[in-house]
PDB file of C-alpha atoms in Angstrom:
ATOM      1  CA  UNK P   1       6.157  16.814  -2.290  1.00  0.00           C
ATOM      2  CA  UNK P   2       5.760  15.799   1.393  1.00  0.00           C
ATOM      3  CA  UNK P   3       5.917  12.054   2.090  1.00  0.00           C
ATOM      4  CA  UNK P   4       2.038  12.105   2.721  1.00  0.00           C
ATOM      5  CA  UNK P   5       1.841  12.587  -0.741  1.00  0.00           C
ATOM      6  CA  UNK P   6       4.609  10.071  -1.162  1.00  0.00           C
ATOM      7  CA  UNK P   7       2.345   7.444  -0.177  1.00  0.00           C
ATOM      8  CA  UNK P   8      -0.326   8.217  -1.705  1.00  0.00           C
ATOM      9  CA  UNK P   9       1.410   7.500  -4.614  1.00  0.00           C
ATOM     10  CA  UNK P  10       1.985   4.766  -3.443  1.00  0.00           C
ATOM     11  CA  UNK P  11      -1.320   3.616  -2.776  1.00  0.00           C
ATOM     12  CA  UNK P  12      -2.723   4.918  -6.327  1.00  0.00           C
ATOM     13  CA  UNK P  13       0.135   2.586  -7.381  1.00  0.00           C
ATOM     14  CA  UNK P  14      -1.181  -0.983  -5.085  1.00  0.00           C
ATOM     15  CA  UNK P  15      -4.377  -0.390  -6.857  1.00  0.00           C
ATOM     16  CA  UNK P  16      -3.439  -0.422  -9.970  1.00  0.00           C
ATOM     17  CA  UNK P  17      -0.799  -3.350  -8.989  1.00  0.00           C
ATOM     18  CA  UNK P  18      -4.004  -5.184  -7.861  1.00  0.00           C
ATOM     19  CA  UNK P  19      -6.614  -5.114 -11.021  1.00  0.00           C
ATOM     20  CA  UNK P  20      -3.688  -6.483 -12.869  1.00  0.00           C
ATOM     21  CA  UNK P  21      -2.954  -9.285 -11.103  1.00  0.00           C
ATOM     22  CA  UNK P  22      -5.850 -10.064  -8.447  1.00  0.00           C
ATOM     23  CA  UNK P  23      -7.374 -12.108 -12.008  1.00  0.00           C
ATOM     24  CA  UNK P  24      -4.609 -14.246 -11.865  1.00  0.00           C
ATOM     25  CA  UNK P  25      -5.361 -15.663  -8.659  1.00  0.00           C
ATOM     26  CA  UNK P  26      -7.719 -18.394  -6.689  1.00  0.00           C
ATOM     27  CA  UNK P  27      -8.292 -19.024  -3.264  1.00  0.00           C
ATOM     28  CA  UNK P  28      -7.240 -17.905  -0.507  1.00  0.00           C
ATOM     29  CA  UNK P  29      -4.869 -15.511  -2.530  1.00  0.00           C
ATOM     30  CA  UNK P  30      -7.887 -14.326  -4.174  1.00  0.00           C
ATOM     31  CA  UNK P  31     -10.117 -13.521  -1.272  1.00  0.00           C
ATOM     32  CA  UNK P  32      -6.875 -11.457   0.399  1.00  0.00           C
ATOM     33  CA  UNK P  33      -6.079  -9.549  -2.906  1.00  0.00           C
ATOM     34  CA  UNK P  34      -9.285  -8.700  -3.587  1.00  0.00           C
ATOM     35  CA  UNK P  35      -9.819  -7.612   0.420  1.00  0.00           C
ATOM     36  CA  UNK P  36      -6.491  -5.790   0.623  1.00  0.00           C
ATOM     37  CA  UNK P  37      -7.352  -4.095  -2.643  1.00  0.00           C
ATOM     38  CA  UNK P  38     -10.586  -2.182  -1.683  1.00  0.00           C
ATOM     39  CA  UNK P  39      -8.283  -0.995   1.769  1.00  0.00           C
ATOM     40  CA  UNK P  40      -6.171   0.248  -0.307  1.00  0.00           C
ATOM     41  CA  UNK P  41      -8.715   2.432  -1.883  1.00  0.00           C
ATOM     42  CA  UNK P  42     -10.262   3.012   1.831  1.00  0.00           C
ATOM     43  CA  UNK P  43      -6.686   4.271   2.880  1.00  0.00           C
ATOM     44  CA  UNK P  44      -6.844   6.044  -0.529  1.00  0.00           C
ATOM     45  CA  UNK P  45     -10.321   7.714   0.096  1.00  0.00           C
ATOM     46  CA  UNK P  46      -8.627   8.825   3.381  1.00  0.00           C
ATOM     47  CA  UNK P  47      -6.077  11.055   2.104  1.00  0.00           C
ATOM     48  CA  UNK P  48      -8.334  12.784  -0.267  1.00  0.00           C
ATOM     49  CA  UNK P  49     -10.652  13.609   2.620  1.00  0.00           C
ATOM     50  CA  UNK P  50      -7.329  14.570   4.565  1.00  0.00           C
ATOM     51  CA  UNK P  51      -6.683  16.661   1.775  1.00  0.00           C
ATOM     52  CA  UNK P  52     -10.347  18.585   0.995  1.00  0.00           C
ATOM     53  CA  UNK P  53     -10.505  19.154   4.643  1.00  0.00           C
ATOM     54  CA  UNK P  54      -7.355  20.689   4.406  1.00  0.00           C
ATOM     55  CA  UNK P  55      -7.743  22.975   1.219  1.00  0.00           C
ATOM     56  CA  UNK P  56      -5.025  20.844   0.053  1.00  0.00           C
ATOM     57  CA  UNK P  57      -4.417  19.945  -3.962  1.00  0.00           C
ATOM     58  CA  UNK P  58      -3.966  15.643  -3.772  1.00  0.00           C
ATOM     59  CA  UNK P  59      -1.105  14.886  -6.391  1.00  0.00           C
ATOM     60  CA  UNK P  60      -2.882  12.747  -8.465  1.00  0.00           C
ATOM     61  CA  UNK P  61      -3.292   8.550  -9.784  1.00  0.00           C
ATOM     62  CA  UNK P  62      -1.175   8.003 -12.541  1.00  0.00           C
ATOM     63  CA  UNK P  63      -2.199   6.523 -15.789  1.00  0.00           C
ATOM     64  CA  UNK P  64      -0.115   3.547 -15.811  1.00  0.00           C
ATOM     65  CA  UNK P  65       2.263   1.858 -13.732  1.00  0.00           C
ATOM     66  CA  UNK P  66       5.779   0.155 -14.418  1.00  0.00           C
ATOM     67  CA  UNK P  67       4.502  -3.218 -13.896  1.00  0.00           C
ATOM     68  CA  UNK P  68       5.893  -6.859 -16.208  1.00  0.00           C
ATOM     69  CA  UNK P  69       2.427  -8.525 -17.666  1.00  0.00           C
ATOM     70  CA  UNK P  70       1.039  -9.944 -15.314  1.00  0.00           C
ATOM     71  CA  UNK P  71       0.790 -14.188 -16.680  1.00  0.00           C
ATOM     72  CA  UNK P  72       0.090 -16.541 -13.424  1.00  0.00           C
ATOM     73  CA  UNK P  73      -0.599 -17.166  -9.866  1.00  0.00           C
ATOM     74  CA  UNK P  74       3.259 -17.345  -9.151  1.00  0.00           C
ATOM     75  CA  UNK P  75       4.390 -13.854 -10.655  1.00  0.00           C
ATOM     76  CA  UNK P  76       0.699 -12.017  -9.573  1.00  0.00           C
ATOM     77  CA  UNK P  77       1.451 -12.915  -5.716  1.00  0.00           C
ATOM     78  CA  UNK P  78       5.574 -11.855  -6.060  1.00  0.00           C
ATOM     79  CA  UNK P  79       3.976  -9.112  -7.289  1.00  0.00           C
ATOM     80  CA  UNK P  80       1.893  -7.743  -4.586  1.00  0.00           C
ATOM     81  CA  UNK P  81       3.920  -9.103  -2.273  1.00  0.00           C
ATOM     82  CA  UNK P  82       6.351  -6.683  -3.989  1.00  0.00           C
ATOM     83  CA  UNK P  83       4.316  -3.643  -3.037  1.00  0.00           C
ATOM     84  CA  UNK P  84       2.666  -4.835   0.027  1.00  0.00           C
ATOM     85  CA  UNK P  85       6.654  -4.197   0.733  1.00  0.00           C
ATOM     86  CA  UNK P  86       7.543  -0.778  -0.903  1.00  0.00           C
ATOM     87  CA  UNK P  87       4.077   0.270   0.363  1.00  0.00           C
ATOM     88  CA  UNK P  88       4.982  -0.430   3.980  1.00  0.00           C
ATOM     89  CA  UNK P  89       8.265   1.390   3.331  1.00  0.00           C
ATOM     90  CA  UNK P  90       7.037   3.976   1.764  1.00  0.00           C
ATOM     91  CA  UNK P  91       4.852   4.770   4.925  1.00  0.00           C
ATOM     92  CA  UNK P  92       7.518   3.805   7.634  1.00  0.00           C
ATOM     93  CA  UNK P  93       9.943   6.194   5.923  1.00  0.00           C
ATOM     94  CA  UNK P  94       7.289   9.019   6.597  1.00  0.00           C
ATOM     95  CA  UNK P  95       6.877   8.442  10.154  1.00  0.00           C
ATOM     96  CA  UNK P  96      10.699  10.577  10.092  1.00  0.00           C
ATOM     97  CA  UNK P  97       8.981  13.464   9.404  1.00  0.00           C
ATOM     98  CA  UNK P  98       8.926  16.386  11.544  1.00  0.00           C
ATOM     99  CA  UNK P  99       5.566  17.542   9.760  1.00  0.00           C
ATOM    100  CA  UNK P 100       2.868  16.736  13.994  1.00  0.00           C
ATOM    101  CA  UNK P 101       0.275  16.368  11.397  1.00  0.00           C
ATOM    102  CA  UNK P 102       1.962  13.955   8.436  1.00  0.00           C
ATOM    103  CA  UNK P 103       3.944  11.659  11.366  1.00  0.00           C
ATOM    104  CA  UNK P 104       0.482  10.597  12.958  1.00  0.00           C
ATOM    105  CA  UNK P 105      -1.071   9.884   9.384  1.00  0.00           C
ATOM    106  CA  UNK P 106       1.749   8.189   8.101  1.00  0.00           C
ATOM    107  CA  UNK P 107       2.194   6.317  11.797  1.00  0.00           C
ATOM    108  CA  UNK P 108      -1.780   4.973  10.846  1.00  0.00           C
ATOM    109  CA  UNK P 109      -1.155   4.197   7.788  1.00  0.00           C
ATOM    110  CA  UNK P 110       2.233   2.273   8.348  1.00  0.00           C
ATOM    111  CA  UNK P 111       0.071   0.135  11.165  1.00  0.00           C
ATOM    112  CA  UNK P 112      -1.888  -0.387   8.229  1.00  0.00           C
ATOM    113  CA  UNK P 113      -0.134  -1.120   5.549  1.00  0.00           C
ATOM    114  CA  UNK P 114       1.753  -3.732   8.407  1.00  0.00           C
ATOM    115  CA  UNK P 115      -0.754  -5.563   8.624  1.00  0.00           C
ATOM    116  CA  UNK P 116      -1.509  -6.287   5.315  1.00  0.00           C
ATOM    117  CA  UNK P 117       1.761  -6.942   4.380  1.00  0.00           C
ATOM    118  CA  UNK P 118       1.342  -9.833   7.169  1.00  0.00           C
ATOM    119  CA  UNK P 119      -2.351 -10.637   5.594  1.00  0.00           C
ATOM    120  CA  UNK P 120      -1.017 -11.590   2.307  1.00  0.00           C
ATOM    121  CA  UNK P 121       1.659 -13.073   3.895  1.00  0.00           C
ATOM    122  CA  UNK P 122       0.087 -15.685   5.212  1.00  0.00           C
ATOM    123  CA  UNK P 123      -2.414 -15.868   2.345  1.00  0.00           C
ATOM    124  CA  UNK P 124       0.456 -16.970   0.465  1.00  0.00           C
ATOM    125  CA  UNK P 125       2.029 -19.036   2.252  1.00  0.00           C
ATOM    126  CA  UNK P 126       5.034 -16.814   2.763  1.00  0.00           C
ATOM    127  CA  UNK P 127       7.216 -15.977   5.600  1.00  0.00           C
ATOM    128  CA  UNK P 128       5.344 -13.278   8.024  1.00  0.00           C
ATOM    129  CA  UNK P 129       8.412 -12.927  10.442  1.00  0.00           C
ATOM    130  CA  UNK P 130       9.392  -9.399  10.043  1.00  0.00           C
ATOM    131  CA  UNK P 131       9.691  -7.715  12.862  1.00  0.00           C
ATOM    132  CA  UNK P 132      10.481  -4.328  11.093  1.00  0.00           C
ATOM    133  CA  UNK P 133       7.966  -4.292   8.369  1.00  0.00           C
ATOM    134  CA  UNK P 134       8.741  -2.726   5.675  1.00  0.00           C
ATOM    135  CA  UNK P 135      12.705  -1.446   7.006  1.00  0.00           C
ATOM    136  CA  UNK P 136      15.320  -1.056   3.762  1.00  0.00           C
ATOM    137  CA  UNK P 137      17.506  -4.928   3.793  1.00  0.00           C
TER     138      UNK P 137
END
């Protein structure tokens, strides 16, 4: 599995989580969640186009992902924050690839995911101060 495959898998998981969690949100957090889900779908589509253009087979999405049932807005926000942190960490790790095309994709996706993470934090009034988004703790 390449680092781009890993990133695509993370994008699939994010889309799944947003589908399960967004319905529990209201106001700005919901609007932001809907916009971020659309961004994850756009990133997924960009990656699928990359695979098609290069004659590669993309990893498929899974039928389901191991998330706990979401019962309220607090759980939804917690889940989506963890998802955004995970996606950012995956793309950040991919930047270390020694293959130039993979590194370029990962760097682009890392930048986009770091912005998404900050936007979600702002929408939920969480701290945005993170000089190295996606860095393991």
